[in-house]
Short mmCIF file of C-alpha atoms in Angstrom, two decimals:
data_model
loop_
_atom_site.label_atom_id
_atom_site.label_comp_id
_atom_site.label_asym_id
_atom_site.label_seq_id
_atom_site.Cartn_x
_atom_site.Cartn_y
_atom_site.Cartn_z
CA UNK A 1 0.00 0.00 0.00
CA UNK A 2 1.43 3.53 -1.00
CA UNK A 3 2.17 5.78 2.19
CA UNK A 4 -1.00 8.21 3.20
CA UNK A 5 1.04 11.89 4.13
CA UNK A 6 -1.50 13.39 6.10
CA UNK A 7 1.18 16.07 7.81
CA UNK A 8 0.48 18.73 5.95
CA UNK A 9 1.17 21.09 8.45
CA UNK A 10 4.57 20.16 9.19
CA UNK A 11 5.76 20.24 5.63
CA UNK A 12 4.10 19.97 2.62
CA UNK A 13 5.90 17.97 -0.93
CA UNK A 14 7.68 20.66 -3.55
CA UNK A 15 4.99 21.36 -6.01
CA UNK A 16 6.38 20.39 -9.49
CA UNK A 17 5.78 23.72 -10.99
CA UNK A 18 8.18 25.16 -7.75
CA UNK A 19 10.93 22.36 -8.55
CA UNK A 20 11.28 23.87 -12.29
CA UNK A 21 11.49 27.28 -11.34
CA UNK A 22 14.06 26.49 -8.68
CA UNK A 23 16.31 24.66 -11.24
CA UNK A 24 17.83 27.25 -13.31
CA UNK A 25 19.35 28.67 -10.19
CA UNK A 26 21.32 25.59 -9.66
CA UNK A 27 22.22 25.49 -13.08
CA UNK A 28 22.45 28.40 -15.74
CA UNK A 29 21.58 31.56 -13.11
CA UNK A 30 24.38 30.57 -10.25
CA UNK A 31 25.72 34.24 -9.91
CA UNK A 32 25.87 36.12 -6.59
CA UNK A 33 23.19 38.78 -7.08
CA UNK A 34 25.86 40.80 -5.16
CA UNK A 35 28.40 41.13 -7.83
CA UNK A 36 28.64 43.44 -10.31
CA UNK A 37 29.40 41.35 -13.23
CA UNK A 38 26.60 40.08 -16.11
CA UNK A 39 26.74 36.76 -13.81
CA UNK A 40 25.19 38.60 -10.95
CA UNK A 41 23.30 40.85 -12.40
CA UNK A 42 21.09 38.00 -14.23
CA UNK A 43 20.52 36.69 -10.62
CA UNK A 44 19.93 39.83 -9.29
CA UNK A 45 17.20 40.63 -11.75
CA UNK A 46 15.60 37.30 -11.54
CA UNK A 47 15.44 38.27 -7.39
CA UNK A 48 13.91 41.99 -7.81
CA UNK A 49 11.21 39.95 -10.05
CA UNK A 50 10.30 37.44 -7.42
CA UNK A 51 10.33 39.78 -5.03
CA UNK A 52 7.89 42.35 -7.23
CA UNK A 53 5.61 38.91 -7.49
CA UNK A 54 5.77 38.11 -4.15
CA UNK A 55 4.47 41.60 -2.90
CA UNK A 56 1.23 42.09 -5.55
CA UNK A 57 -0.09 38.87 -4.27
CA UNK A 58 0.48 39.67 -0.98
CA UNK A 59 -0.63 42.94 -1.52
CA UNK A 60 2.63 44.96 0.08
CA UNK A 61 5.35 46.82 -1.57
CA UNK A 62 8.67 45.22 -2.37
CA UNK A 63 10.97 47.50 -0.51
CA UNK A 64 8.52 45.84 2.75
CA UNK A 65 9.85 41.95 2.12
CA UNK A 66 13.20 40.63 3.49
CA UNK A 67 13.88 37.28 1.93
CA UNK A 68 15.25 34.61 4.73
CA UNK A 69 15.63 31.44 6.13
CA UNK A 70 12.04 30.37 7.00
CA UNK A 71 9.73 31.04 9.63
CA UNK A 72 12.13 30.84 12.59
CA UNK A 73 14.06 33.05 11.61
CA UNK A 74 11.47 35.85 10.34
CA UNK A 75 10.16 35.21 13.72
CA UNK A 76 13.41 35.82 15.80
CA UNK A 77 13.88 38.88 13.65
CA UNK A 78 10.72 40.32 13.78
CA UNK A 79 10.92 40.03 18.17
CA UNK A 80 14.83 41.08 18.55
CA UNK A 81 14.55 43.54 15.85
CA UNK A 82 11.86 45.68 17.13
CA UNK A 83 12.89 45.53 20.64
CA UNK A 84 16.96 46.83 19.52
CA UNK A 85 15.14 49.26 17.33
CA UNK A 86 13.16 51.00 20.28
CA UNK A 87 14.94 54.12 21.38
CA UNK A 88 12.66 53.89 24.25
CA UNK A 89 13.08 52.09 27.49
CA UNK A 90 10.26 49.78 26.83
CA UNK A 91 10.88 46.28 28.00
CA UNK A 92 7.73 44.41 27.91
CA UNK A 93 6.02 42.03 25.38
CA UNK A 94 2.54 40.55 24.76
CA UNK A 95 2.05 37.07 23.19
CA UNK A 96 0.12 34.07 23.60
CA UNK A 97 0.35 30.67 25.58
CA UNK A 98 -0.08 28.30 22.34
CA UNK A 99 2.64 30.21 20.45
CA UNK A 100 5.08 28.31 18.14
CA UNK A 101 8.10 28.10 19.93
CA UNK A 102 9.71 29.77 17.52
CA UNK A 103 8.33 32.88 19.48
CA UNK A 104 8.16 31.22 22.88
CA UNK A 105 11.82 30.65 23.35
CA UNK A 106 12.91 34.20 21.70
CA UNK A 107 10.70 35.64 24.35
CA UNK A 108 11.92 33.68 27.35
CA UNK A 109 15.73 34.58 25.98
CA UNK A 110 14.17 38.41 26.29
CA UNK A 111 12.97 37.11 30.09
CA UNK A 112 16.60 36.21 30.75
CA UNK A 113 17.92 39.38 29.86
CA UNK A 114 15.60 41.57 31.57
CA UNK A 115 12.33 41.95 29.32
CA UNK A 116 9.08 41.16 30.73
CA UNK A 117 6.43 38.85 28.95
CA UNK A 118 2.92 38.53 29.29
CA UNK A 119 1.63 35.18 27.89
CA UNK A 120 -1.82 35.59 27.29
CA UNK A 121 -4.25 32.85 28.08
CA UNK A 122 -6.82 31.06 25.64
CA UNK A 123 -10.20 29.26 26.29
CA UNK A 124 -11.01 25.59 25.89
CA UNK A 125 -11.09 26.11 22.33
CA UNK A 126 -8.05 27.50 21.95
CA UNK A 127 -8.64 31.32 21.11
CA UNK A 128 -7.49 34.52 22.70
CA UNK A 129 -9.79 36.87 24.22
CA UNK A 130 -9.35 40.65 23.11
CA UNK A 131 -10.02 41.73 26.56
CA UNK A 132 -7.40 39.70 27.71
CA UNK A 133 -4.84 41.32 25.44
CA UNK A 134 -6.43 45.15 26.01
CA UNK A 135 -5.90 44.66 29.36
CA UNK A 136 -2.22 43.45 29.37
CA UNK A 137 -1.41 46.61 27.79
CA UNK A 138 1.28 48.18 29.71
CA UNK A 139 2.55 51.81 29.31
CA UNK A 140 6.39 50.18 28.46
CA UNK A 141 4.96 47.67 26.05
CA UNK A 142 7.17 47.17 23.02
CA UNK A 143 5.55 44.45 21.40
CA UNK A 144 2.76 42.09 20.63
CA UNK A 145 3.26 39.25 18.96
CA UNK A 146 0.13 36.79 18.18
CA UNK A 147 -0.02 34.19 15.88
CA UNK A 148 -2.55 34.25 12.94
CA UNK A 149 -3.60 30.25 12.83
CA UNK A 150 -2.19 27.64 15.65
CA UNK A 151 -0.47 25.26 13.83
CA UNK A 152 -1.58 22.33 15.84
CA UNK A 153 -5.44 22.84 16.50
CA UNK A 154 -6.28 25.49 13.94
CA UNK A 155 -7.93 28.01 15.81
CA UNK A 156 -8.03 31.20 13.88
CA UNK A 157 -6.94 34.03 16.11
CA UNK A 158 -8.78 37.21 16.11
CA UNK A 159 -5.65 39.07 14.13
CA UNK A 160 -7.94 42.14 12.74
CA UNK A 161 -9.16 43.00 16.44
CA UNK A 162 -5.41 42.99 17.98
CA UNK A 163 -4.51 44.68 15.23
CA UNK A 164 -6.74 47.56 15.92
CA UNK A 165 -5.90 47.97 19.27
CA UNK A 166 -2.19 47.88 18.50
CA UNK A 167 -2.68 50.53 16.35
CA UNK A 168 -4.67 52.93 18.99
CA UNK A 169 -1.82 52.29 21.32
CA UNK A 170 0.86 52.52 19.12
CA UNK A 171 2.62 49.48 20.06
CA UNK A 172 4.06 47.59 16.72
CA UNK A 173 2.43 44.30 15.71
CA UNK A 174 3.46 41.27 14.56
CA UNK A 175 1.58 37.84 13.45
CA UNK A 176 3.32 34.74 12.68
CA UNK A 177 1.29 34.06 9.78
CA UNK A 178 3.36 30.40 8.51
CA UNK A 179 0.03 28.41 9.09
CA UNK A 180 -2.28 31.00 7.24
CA UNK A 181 -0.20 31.62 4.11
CA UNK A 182 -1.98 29.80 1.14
CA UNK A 183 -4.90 28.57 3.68
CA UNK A 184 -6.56 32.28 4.31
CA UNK A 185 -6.63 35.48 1.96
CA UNK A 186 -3.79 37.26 3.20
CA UNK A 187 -3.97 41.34 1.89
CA UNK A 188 -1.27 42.97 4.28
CA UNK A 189 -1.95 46.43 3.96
CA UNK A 190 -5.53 45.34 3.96
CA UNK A 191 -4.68 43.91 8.13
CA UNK A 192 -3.74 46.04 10.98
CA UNK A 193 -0.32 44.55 11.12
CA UNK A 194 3.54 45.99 11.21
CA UNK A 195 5.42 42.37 10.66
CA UNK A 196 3.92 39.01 9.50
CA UNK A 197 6.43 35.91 9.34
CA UNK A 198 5.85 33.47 6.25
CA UNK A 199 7.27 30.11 5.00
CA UNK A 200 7.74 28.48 1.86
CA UNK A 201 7.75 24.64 2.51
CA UNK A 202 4.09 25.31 4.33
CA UNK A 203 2.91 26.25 0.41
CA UNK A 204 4.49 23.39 -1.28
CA UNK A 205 7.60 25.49 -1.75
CA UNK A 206 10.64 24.48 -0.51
CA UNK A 207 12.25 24.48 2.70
CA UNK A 208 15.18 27.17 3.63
CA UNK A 209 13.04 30.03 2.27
CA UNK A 210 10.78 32.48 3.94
CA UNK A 211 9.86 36.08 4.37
CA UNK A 212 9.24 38.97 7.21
CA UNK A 213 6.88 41.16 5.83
CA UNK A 214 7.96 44.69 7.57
CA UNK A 215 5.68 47.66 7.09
CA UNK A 216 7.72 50.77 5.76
CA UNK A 217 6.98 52.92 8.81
CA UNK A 218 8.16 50.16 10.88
CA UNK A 219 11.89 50.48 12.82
CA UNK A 220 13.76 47.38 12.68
CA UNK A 221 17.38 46.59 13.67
CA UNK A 222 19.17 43.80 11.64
CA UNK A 223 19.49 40.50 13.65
CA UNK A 224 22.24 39.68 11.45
CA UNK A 225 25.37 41.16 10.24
CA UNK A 226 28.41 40.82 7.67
CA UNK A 227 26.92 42.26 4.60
CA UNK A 228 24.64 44.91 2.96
CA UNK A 229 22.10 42.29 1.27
CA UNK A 230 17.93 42.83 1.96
CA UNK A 231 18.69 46.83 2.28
CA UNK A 232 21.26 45.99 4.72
CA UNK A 233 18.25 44.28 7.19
CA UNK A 234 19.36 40.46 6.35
CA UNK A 235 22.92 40.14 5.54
CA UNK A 236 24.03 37.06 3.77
CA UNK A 237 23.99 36.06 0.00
CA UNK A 238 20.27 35.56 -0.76
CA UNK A 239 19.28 32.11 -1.55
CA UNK A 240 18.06 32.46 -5.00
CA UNK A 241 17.12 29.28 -6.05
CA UNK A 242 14.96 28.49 -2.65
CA UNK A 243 13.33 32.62 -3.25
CA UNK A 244 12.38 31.38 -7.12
CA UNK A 245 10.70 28.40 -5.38
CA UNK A 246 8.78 30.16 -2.91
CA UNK A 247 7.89 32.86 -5.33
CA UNK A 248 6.62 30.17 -7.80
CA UNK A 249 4.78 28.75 -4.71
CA UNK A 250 2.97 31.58 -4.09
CA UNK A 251 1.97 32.50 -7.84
CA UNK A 252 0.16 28.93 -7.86
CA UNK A 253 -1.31 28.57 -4.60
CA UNK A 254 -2.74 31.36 -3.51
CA UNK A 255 -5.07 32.32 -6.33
CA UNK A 256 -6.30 28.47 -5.24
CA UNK A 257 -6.71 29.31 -1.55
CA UNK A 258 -10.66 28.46 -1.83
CA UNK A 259 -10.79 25.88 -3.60
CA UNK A 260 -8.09 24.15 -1.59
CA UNK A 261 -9.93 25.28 1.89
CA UNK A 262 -12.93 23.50 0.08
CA UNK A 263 -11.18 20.15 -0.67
CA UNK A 264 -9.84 20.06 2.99
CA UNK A 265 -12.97 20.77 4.31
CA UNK A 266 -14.40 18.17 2.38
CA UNK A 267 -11.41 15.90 3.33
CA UNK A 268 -12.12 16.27 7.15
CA UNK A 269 -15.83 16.12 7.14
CA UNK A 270 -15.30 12.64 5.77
CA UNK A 271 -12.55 11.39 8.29
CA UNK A 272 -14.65 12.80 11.17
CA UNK A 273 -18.03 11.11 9.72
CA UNK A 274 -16.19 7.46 9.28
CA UNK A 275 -14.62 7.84 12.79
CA UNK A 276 -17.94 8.87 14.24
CA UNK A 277 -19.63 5.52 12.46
CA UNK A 278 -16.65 3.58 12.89
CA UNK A 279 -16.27 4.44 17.05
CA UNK A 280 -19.02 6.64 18.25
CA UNK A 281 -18.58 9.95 18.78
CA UNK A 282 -18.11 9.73 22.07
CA UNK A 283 -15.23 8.09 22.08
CA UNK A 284 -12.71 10.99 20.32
CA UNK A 285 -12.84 14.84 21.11
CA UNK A 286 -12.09 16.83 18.27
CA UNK A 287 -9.77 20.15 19.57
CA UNK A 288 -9.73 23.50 18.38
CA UNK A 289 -12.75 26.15 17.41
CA UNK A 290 -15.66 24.75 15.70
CA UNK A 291 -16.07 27.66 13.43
CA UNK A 292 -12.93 29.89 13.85
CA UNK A 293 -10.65 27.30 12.39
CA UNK A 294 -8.41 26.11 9.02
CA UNK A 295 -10.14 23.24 7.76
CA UNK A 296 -6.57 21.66 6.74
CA UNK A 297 -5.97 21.11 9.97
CA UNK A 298 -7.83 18.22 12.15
CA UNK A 299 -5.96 17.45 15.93
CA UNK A 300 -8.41 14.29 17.47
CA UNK A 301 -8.30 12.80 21.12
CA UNK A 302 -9.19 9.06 21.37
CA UNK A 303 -8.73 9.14 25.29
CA UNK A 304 -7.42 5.86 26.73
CA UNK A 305 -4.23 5.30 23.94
CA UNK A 306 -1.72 7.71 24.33
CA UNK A 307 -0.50 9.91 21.45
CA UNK A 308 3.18 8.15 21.03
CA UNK A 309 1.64 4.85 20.81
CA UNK A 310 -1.37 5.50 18.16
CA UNK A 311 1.64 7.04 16.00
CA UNK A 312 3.73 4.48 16.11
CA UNK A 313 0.63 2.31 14.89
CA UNK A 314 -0.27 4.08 11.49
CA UNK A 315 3.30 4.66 11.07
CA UNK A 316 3.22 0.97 11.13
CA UNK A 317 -0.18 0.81 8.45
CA UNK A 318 2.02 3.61 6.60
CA UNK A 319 -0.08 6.44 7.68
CA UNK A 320 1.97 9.49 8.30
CA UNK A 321 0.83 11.83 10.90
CA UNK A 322 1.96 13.93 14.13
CA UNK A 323 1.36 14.99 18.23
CA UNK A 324 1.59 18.65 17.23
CA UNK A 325 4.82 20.56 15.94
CA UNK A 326 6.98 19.25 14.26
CA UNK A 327 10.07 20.95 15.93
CA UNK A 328 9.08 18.80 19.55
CA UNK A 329 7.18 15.85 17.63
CA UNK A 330 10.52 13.83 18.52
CA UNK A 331 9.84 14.26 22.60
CA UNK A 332 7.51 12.86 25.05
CA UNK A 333 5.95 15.85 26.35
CA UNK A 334 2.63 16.85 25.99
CA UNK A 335 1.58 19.67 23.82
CA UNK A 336 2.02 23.60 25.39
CA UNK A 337 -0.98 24.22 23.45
CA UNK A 338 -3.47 22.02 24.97
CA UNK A 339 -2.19 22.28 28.23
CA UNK A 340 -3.00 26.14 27.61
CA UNK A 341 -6.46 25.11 26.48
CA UNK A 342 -6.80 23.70 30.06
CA UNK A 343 -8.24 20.46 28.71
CA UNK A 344 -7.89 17.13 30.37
CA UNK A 345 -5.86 15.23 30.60
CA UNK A 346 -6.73 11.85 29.29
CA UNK A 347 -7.56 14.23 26.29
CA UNK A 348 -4.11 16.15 26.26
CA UNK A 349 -2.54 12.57 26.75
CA UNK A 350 -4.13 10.93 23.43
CA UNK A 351 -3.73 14.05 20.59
CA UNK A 352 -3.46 13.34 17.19
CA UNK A 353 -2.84 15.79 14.55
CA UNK A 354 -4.13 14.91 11.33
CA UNK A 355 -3.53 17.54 8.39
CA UNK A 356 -4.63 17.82 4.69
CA UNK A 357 -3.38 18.84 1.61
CA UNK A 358 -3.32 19.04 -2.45
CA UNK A 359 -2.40 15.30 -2.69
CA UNK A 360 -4.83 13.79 -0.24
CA UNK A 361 -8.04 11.62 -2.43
CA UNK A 362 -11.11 10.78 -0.68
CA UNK A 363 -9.95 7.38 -1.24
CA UNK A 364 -6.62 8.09 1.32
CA UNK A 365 -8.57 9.96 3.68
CA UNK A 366 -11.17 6.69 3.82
CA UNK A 367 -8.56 4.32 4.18
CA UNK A 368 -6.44 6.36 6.89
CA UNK A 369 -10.25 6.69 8.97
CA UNK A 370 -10.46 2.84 8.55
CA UNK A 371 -7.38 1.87 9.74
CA UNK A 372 -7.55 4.60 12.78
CA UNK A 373 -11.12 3.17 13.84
CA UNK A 374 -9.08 -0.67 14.01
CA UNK A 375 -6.11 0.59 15.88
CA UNK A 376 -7.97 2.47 18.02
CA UNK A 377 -10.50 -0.92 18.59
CA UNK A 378 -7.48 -3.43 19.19
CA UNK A 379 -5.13 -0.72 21.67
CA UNK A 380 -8.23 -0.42 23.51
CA UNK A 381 -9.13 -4.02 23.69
CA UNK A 382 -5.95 -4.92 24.53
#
């Protein structure tokens, strides 16, 4: 039987139309867009034309994208570079419990050196209250940083609202928006937002690309030095060949956002359904909002078998899937973000994330439900 991928949201497979426009870059266009010579200049061209791409779709300007690494790092740039930027002595820093922890563990390096975080709470469901963030306003806050969609239960944070409030306080905003790129409409100078983070390999681009999205009125130091590259914000030769893939990404994806949201929709209607017939609904909790969500993205309790052990099983029945994020998928602990959610913990205990995406039939999607509802069946009648 051929493997069923459904971990979409860790990584998703190079899109053949990404792989061709990478190519050249490995090949014919190898130049440092740095240099000065006809070499260089080709690549440097080809970049300024991604780039131009890039920013229509996402409706921004050019001169407002730094090319980098991935998500990570746009995220570690985006915290450390407005907080080095601030010629005030503001030291404090709103963000959420169920953050990725590529904007947990920035923070608590800020904690260590003498910045103060609040880490908002959510509900049950997994979704911040704007009363809760109004009221952590501080007088010395520097930052908030709030993801747009939680990449393991897909709750759909309420960006537009922060936003706002940001704005009437004046305190720059920033939205990790890897998870929403390619699943939501995404018009940045249509959101109340100073930095949004982005990833290719999320968008069937490929990995080692990303973007920070930095709004031209926005002050931002560089996190790294040793060369004048991204308007002297990113130094480091750009990776061109990644950049044409994630470009490329974009052009094909997003214009498809519905439809896709449609498919996976349809996708996890139909897993839910067969588990429901298969087991009874009572006997899995589905996590996350029920209408404030991503569709791609499905995270299932079956209380009773714990998480480690129902993984191991499908990987054995070649059905890929994960406990949460895929940076801590390798340890033992349960997830931060449903231990923020407060929810049991037979439920916390027994999370599966299950997560759709372009090549993902009905036909997968009923054979992966099947072969849950008969794992689940023998672990617990063991």
């Amino acid at each position: 039987m051929n493997p069923i991928y459904l971990d979409h949201a860790a990584t998703t497979p190079v899109h053949p139309d990404v792989l061709e426009a990478m190519l050249p870059f490995y090949t014919a266009f190898f130049g440092n867009p740095s240099s000065t010579h006809s070499f260089g200049r080709a690549t440097r061209t080809a970049l300024n034309r991604f780039r131009d791409a890039m920013a229509k779709s996402l409706g921004c300007l050019p001169a407002e994208l730094i090319f980098t690494s991935g998500g990570t790092e746009s995220n570690n740039m985006a915290i450390f570079g407005i907080l080095h930027a601030s010629k005030d002595d503001k030291k404090h820093i709103i963000t959420s419990q169920i953050e990725h922890h590529a904007v947990l563990h920035p923070c608590e390096r800020l904690e260590s050196l003498g910045y103060e975080v609040t880490y908002l709470p959510v509900g049950p469901t997994g979704l911040i209250q704007i009363e809760d963030v109004a009221s952590a306003i501080r007088p010395d806050t520097a930052l908030i940083s709030i993801m747009y969609v939680n990449n393991e239960v897909g709750t759909i944070q309420p960006i537009e609202q922060i936003g706002e409030l940001a704005r009437a306080k004046q305190i720059p905003f920033h939205v990790d928006a890897v998870q929403a790129l390619g699943k939501l409409p995404l018009n940045l100078h249509g959101l109340p937002v100073d930095l949004v983070s982005l990833s290719a390999h999320k968008l069937y681009g490929p990995k080692g690309a990303g973007a920070l999205y930095v709004s031209k009125n926005t002050k931002l130091m560089p996190h790294v030095y040793g060369g004048s590259q991204e308007r002297k914000r990113r130094a480091g030769t750009e990776n061109v060949a990644a950049i044409a893939g994630f470009a490329k990404a974009v052009e094909v994806l997003l214009p498809q956002v519905e439809i896709l949201q449609e498919k996976a929709s349809e996708l996890r209607q139909m897993m839910i359904r067969i588990l429901e017939q298969q087991l009874g609904s009572e006997r899995f909790t589905i996590n996350g909002h029920k209408e404030q969500s991503v569709p791609h993205i499905l995270n299932i309790s079956f209380p009773g078998i714990s998480t480690e052990t129902l993984l191991m099983n499908l990987d054995l029945e070649n059905v890929a899937a994960a406990s949460g994020s895929a940076c801590t998928s390798g340890s033992l602990e349960v997830s931060h973000v449903l231990q923020a959610m407060k929810l049991p913990e037979n439920v916390t205990a027994s999370a599966v994330r299950f997560s759709f995406g372009m090549g993902n039939s009905k036909e997968q999607i009923e054979t992966a439900a099947q072969k849950i509802a008969t794992i689940v069946h023998r672990l617990r009648n063991n």
